[in-house]
Each structure stands twice: as structure tokens, then as C-alpha cells.
XYZ file of C-alpha atoms in Angstrom:
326
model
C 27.770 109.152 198.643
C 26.061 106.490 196.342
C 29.713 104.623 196.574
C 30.112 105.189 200.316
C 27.109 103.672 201.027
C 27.573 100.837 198.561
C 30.749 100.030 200.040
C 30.051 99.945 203.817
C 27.114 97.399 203.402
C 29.911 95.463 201.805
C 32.043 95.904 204.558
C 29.333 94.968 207.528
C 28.015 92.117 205.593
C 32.339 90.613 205.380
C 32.912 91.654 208.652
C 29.841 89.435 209.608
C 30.378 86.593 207.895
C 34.056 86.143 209.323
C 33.167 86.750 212.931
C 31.012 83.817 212.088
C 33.366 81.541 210.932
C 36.230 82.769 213.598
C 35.286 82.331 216.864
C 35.676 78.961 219.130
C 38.461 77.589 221.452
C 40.747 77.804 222.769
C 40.139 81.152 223.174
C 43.585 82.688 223.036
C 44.252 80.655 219.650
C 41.051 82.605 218.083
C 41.593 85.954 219.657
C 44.979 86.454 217.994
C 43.317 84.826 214.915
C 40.783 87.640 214.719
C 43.077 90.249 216.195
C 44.094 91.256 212.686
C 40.793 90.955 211.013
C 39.293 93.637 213.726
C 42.030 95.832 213.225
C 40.565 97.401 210.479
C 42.515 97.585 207.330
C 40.820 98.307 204.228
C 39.008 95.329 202.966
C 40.153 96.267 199.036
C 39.754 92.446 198.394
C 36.519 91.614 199.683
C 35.033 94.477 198.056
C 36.528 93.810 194.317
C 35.180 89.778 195.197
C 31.793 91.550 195.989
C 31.531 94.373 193.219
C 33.332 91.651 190.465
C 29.872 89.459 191.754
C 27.650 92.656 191.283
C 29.019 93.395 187.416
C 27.274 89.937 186.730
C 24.261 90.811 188.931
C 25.251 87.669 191.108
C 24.228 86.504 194.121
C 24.998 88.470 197.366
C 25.353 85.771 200.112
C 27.875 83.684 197.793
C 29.883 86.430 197.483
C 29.700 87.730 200.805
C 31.254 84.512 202.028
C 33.952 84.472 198.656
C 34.913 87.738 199.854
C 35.415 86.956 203.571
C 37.273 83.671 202.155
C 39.466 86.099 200.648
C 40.234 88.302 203.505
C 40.795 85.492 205.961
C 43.645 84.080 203.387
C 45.013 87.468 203.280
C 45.384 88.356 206.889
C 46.976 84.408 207.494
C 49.300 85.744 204.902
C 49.976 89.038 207.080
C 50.465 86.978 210.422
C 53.074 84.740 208.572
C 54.601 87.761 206.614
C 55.244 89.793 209.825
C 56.935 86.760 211.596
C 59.192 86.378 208.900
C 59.768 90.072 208.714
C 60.285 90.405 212.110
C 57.904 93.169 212.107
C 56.711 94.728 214.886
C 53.385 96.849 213.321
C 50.672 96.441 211.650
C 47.718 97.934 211.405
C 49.061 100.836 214.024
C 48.864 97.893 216.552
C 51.906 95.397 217.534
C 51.982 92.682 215.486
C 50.012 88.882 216.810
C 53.890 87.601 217.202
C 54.522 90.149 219.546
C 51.224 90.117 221.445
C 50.647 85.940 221.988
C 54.472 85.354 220.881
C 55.735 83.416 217.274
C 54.089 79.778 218.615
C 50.862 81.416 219.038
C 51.034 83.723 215.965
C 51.884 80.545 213.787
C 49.101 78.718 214.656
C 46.730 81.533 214.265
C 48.087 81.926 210.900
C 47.697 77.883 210.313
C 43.870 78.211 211.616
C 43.047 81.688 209.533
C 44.715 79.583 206.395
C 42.033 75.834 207.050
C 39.480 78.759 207.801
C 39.503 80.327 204.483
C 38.840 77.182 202.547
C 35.892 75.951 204.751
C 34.455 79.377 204.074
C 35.426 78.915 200.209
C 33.510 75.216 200.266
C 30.449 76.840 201.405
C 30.433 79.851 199.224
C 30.993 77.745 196.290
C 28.708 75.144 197.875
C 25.923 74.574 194.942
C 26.860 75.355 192.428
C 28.094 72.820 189.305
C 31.021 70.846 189.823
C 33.420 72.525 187.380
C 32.626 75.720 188.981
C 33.130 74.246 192.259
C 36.657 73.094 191.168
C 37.550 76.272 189.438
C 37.168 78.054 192.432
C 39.007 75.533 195.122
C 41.895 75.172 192.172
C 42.214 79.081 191.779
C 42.138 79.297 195.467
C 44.919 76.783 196.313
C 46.906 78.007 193.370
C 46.887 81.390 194.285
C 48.031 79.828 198.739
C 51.045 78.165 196.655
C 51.784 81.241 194.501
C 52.179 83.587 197.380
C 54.164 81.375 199.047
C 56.497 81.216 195.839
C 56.314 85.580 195.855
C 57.510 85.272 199.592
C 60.176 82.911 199.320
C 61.915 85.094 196.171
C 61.248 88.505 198.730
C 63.238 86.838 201.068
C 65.740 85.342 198.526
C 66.398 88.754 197.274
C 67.194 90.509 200.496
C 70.762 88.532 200.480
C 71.744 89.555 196.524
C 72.751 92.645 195.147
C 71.761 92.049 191.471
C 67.744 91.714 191.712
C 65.849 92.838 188.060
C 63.132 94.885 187.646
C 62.319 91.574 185.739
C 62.703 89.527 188.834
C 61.318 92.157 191.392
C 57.637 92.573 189.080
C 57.504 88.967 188.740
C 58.029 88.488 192.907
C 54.840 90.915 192.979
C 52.976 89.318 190.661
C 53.307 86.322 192.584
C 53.016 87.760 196.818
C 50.333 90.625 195.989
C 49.253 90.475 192.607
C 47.919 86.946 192.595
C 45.407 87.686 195.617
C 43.507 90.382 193.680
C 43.441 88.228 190.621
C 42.102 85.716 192.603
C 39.391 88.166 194.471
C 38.117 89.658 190.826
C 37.880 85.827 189.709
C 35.665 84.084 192.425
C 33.065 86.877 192.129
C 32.635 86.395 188.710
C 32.752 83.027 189.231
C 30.158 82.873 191.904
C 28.036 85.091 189.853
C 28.086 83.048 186.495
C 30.206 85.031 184.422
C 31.690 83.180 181.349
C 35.094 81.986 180.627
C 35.929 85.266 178.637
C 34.663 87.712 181.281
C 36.445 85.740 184.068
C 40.076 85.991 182.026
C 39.379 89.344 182.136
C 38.273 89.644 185.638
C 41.861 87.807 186.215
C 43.960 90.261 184.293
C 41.802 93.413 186.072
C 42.995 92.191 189.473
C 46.382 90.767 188.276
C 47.173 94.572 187.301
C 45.816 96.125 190.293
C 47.605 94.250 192.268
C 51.012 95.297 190.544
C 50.136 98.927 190.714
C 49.337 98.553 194.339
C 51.874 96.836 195.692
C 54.657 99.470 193.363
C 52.723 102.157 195.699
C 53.354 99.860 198.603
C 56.365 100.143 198.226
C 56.674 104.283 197.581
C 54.300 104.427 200.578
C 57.232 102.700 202.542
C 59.943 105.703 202.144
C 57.234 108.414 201.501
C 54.360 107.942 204.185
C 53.822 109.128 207.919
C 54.515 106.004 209.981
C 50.933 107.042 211.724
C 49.089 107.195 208.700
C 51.031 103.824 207.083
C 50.554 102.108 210.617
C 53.732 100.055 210.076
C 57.204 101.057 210.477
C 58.244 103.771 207.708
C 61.751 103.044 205.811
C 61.019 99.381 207.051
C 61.815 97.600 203.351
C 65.467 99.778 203.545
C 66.261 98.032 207.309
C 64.648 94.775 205.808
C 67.159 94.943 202.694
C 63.908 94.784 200.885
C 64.997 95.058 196.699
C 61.607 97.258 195.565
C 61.532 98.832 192.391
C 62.661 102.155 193.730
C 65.818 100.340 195.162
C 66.325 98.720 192.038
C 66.271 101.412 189.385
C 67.943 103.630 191.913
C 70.864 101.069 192.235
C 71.118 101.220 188.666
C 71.183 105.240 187.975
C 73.445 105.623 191.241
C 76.761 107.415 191.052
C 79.646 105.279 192.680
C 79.154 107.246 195.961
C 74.905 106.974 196.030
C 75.452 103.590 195.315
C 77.703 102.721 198.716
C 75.284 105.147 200.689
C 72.038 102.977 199.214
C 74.312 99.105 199.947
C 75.402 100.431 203.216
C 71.713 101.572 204.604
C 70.106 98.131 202.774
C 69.753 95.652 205.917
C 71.480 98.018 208.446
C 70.216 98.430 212.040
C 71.579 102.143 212.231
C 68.797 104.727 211.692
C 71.349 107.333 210.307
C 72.321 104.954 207.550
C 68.349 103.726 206.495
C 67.621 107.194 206.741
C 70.669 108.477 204.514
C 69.782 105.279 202.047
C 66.245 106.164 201.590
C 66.816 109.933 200.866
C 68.839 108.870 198.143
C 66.484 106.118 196.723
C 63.643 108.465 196.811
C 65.470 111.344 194.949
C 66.723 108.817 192.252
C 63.736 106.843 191.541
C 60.222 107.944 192.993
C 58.595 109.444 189.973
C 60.116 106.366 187.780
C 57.702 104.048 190.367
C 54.905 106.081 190.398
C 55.209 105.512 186.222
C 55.443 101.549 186.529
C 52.898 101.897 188.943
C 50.226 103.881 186.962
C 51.237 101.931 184.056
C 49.612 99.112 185.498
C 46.256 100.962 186.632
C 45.828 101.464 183.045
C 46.269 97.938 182.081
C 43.777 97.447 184.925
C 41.382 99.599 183.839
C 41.411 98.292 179.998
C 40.665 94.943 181.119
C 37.931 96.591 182.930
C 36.169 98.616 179.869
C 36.650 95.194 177.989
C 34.101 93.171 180.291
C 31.741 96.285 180.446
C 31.875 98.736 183.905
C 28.450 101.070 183.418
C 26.940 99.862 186.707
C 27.168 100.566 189.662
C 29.475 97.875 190.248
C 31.888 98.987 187.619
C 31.672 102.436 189.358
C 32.984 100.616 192.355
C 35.626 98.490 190.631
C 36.876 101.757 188.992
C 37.046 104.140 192.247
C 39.090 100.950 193.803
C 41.321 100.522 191.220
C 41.797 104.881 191.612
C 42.134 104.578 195.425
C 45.248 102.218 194.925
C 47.179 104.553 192.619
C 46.072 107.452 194.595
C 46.228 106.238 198.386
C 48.541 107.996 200.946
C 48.442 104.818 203.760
């Protein structure tokens, strides 16, 4: 209860400080920018910004608007993502590119992306100026890192011969990055030292792993209502996840032609056949990788110091990723 409470004033205080920030004209160019945003999801970055603040008893209203920075980058990512994917939903809604069309969807992207720094500038606002740069260089690093994950996502969907190697280092770089990057501005907005802010990094860096390996399992495991996004969509996409991966390389000759001819296919029968087999070769291996990383997560964690009630938060996040269903 203590949590649940803790987390939704979180929540109401993000949610307000976006709607501040996106609203204007033209109006169709901001309602597909906030379509996304209202659409719920589950605001895991905002509230590891905000309780990653709290552990260093910092102050709220900076990290309020560090958090909402944080979303707003994410959900520009999400717009962009989906076009590329050619993804239809999100969120149990259509997709902005199929509600306003791509045009429309790009520049809401483009706008949720300029957005995110001018709320950055004004929660770092104030303070020094080699805090101030710390947080716009982490920021811009982490816009140019993603961008890096996505294109090597994409790369991989035409090659055969992706490494578990390649595929954790892709993560680390499209997911990862963004909840190392969350952990570090509340600490940084809070005053934490150098030390506790490495830390902070390597907390969220972790998470971030484990959450998108359970992304992935979620993606052949999950009720498309409860995901809200298409199930066995990475195995149409040609997607090379970790359970593809390592289930490519325990496959007999004939699992092997079943998983290559259901990778990229547009026949359901084939996905369908493809993902049966991936799952039964390689699910518990993922959920290992994936809780591998929770525990890196969590030693980072105990190394800064997590008796609050902050810490309490940081640590029931960090459980809710391994653990989540959607």
C-alpha cells in the first residue's frame, strides 16, 4: 500500500508536468504527439528518475520534470520504432502512423524528441555548470546510442549469424541505455556523487537488459490483450532475440528450417510453427540471462545503499521487470 501510494503521486505529478510541456498548435501535430503519452503504459522510467532522486533525498520538482524528460524521449523513440517496424499496436491502440499517417507520426516523433530537451534544460536549470553539462551530455548520448541499438535491430533482421554477443550489446544500446540514463539524472538532480551516480548507471544499465530479455519472452509467451501489441510480432519482423538465437544454435537440422522459414514470413502457420519451436528450445535459457541481470541490478543497488523508502521502490521495480506478464 505504502508503495502504491508512493508510486501514483509519482505518476500524477509526470503526467502533469508533460501535459504542460505538450500542448500547442497545430493541433493535430500535438494530439498525435500526446496520443502515446495518454495511452497509459507504465511509466517504469520516470519513476526510477524520481525514486533514484528520493535515495539522495533530492528535490521533487527537478525530478519531476527529469522524469517527464525521460518519458517524452522514450515515447519519440516508440513513434519512430513503430514506423520502422511497421507496427500496427501499441499500447492496445493503433499505432500514431496509422491514426495521422507516417508524415504526421514523424513529426510528432521530431517534436516529442526537441520537447524532451527543453524539459531537460529546465529541470537541470540551476544547478552548477558541470552538473548542467553532465546531464545534457548523458542525455544526448544516450538519443545517439539508441539510435545506434536501432540501426543494428534492423541490421540483424537480414543475417542469419547474429551472437548472443551482438544481440546483448544491440540491447544495451536500444533499451538498456534509457534506464541507465533515468537512474543517472535523478541522482544527478539530487546531488549524488560521482561514485553513487556510476552506480546509479550500472543499476539501470542492468535493468534494462533484464527487461528488454523479458521483452522479448513476453513477445512469444503473452496474450496479445494483455501485451497490447501484436504477439509473435519479433518472429514476422525476423527479429534475432536471444530466444531465436540460442534456439538457432541448439536446433536439429529440421527445427532449424522450421525457425528460418517462420523468421520474416507473412504466413501465420509458419510464425506460429517457428515460435513453438523457439519457445520449447530456449525459454527457460532467457529467463536465466534475464534474471542474471536483475541480480547485477540489484548489487549495484545494495552498493549505493536501498533502506528507504526509495530503495524499496527501486527494488519492487527492478522485481516487476523480471516478474511482469505484459
Amino acid at each position: 500500500m505504502e508503495l502504491d501510494k508512493y508510486f501514483d503521486e509519482i505518476i500524477k505529478n509526470v503526467n502533469e508536468e508533460i501535459e504542460k510541456y505538450i500542448k500547442g498548435k497545430p493541433k493535430e501535430l500535438y494530439d498525435a504527439s500526446i496520443y502515446l503519452l495518454k495511452a497509459g503504459g507504465k511509466r517504469l522510467r520516470p519513476l526510477i528518475t524520481v525514486a533514484s532522486s528520493d535515495l539522495f533525498s533530492g528535490d521533487r520538482k527537478r525530478a519531476y520534470k527529469a522524469a517527464a524528460a525521460v518519458e517524452i524521449l522514450h515515447n519519440f523513440t516508440l513513434i519512430h520504432d513503430d514506423i520502422m517496424d511497421e507496427d500496427t499496436l501499441r499500447r492496445g491502440m493503433p499505432t500514431v502512423h496509422v491514426k495521422w499517417g507516417v508524415p504526421m507520426a514523424i513529426l510528432a516523433g521530431d517534436l516529442l524528441h526537441a520537447k524532451a530537451f527543453e524539459v531537460l534544460s529546465e529541470a537541470l536549470e540551476g544547478l552548477d555548470s558541470k552538473r548542467f553539462y553532465m546531464g545534457l551530455s548523458e542525455f544526448s548520448k544516450s538519443v545517439i546510442i539508441i539510435a545506434e541499438g536501432q540501426a543494428m535491430d534492423m541490421e540483424f533482421e537480414n543475417r542469419q549469424d547474429v551472437t548472443e554477443e551482438e544481440y546483448l550489446e544491440m540491447i544495451k544500446k536500444k533499451t538498456a541505455q534509457l534506464f541507465s540514463c533515468s537512474a543517472f539524472l535523478g541522482g544527478l538532480v539530487s546531488g549524488a556523487e560521482d561514485k553513487d551516480l556510476e552506480l546509479l548507471k550500472e543499476f539501470g544499465l542492468n535493468l534494462g537488459i533484464a527487461f528488454q530479455i523479458i521483452d522479448d519472452i513476453l513477445g512469444l509467451t503473452a496474450d496479445e490483450k494483455e501485451l497490447g501489441k501484436p504477439v509473435y510480432s519479433d518472429i514476422r519482423e525476423g527479429k534475432k532475440t536471444i530466444l531465436v538465437i540460442k534456439a538457432l544454435s541448439l536446433a536439429s537440422e529440421a527445427e532449424r528450417k522450421i525457425i528460418i522459414e517462420g523468421l520474416g514470413s507473412k504466413d501465420q502457420e509458419k510464425i506460429i510453427k517457428a515460435a513453438e519451436v523457439v519457445k520449447s528450445l530456449s525459454l527457460n535459457y532467457a529467463y536465466e540471462v534475464a534474471e542474471e541481470y536483475y541480480q547485477k541490478s540489484m548489487k549495484a543497488l545494495s552498493a549505493i545503499g536501498d533502506n528507504n523508502i526509495a530503495g524499496k521502490a527501486l527494488k519492487y521495480l527492478a522485481e516487476f521487470t523480471i516478474k511482469r506478464r505484459k
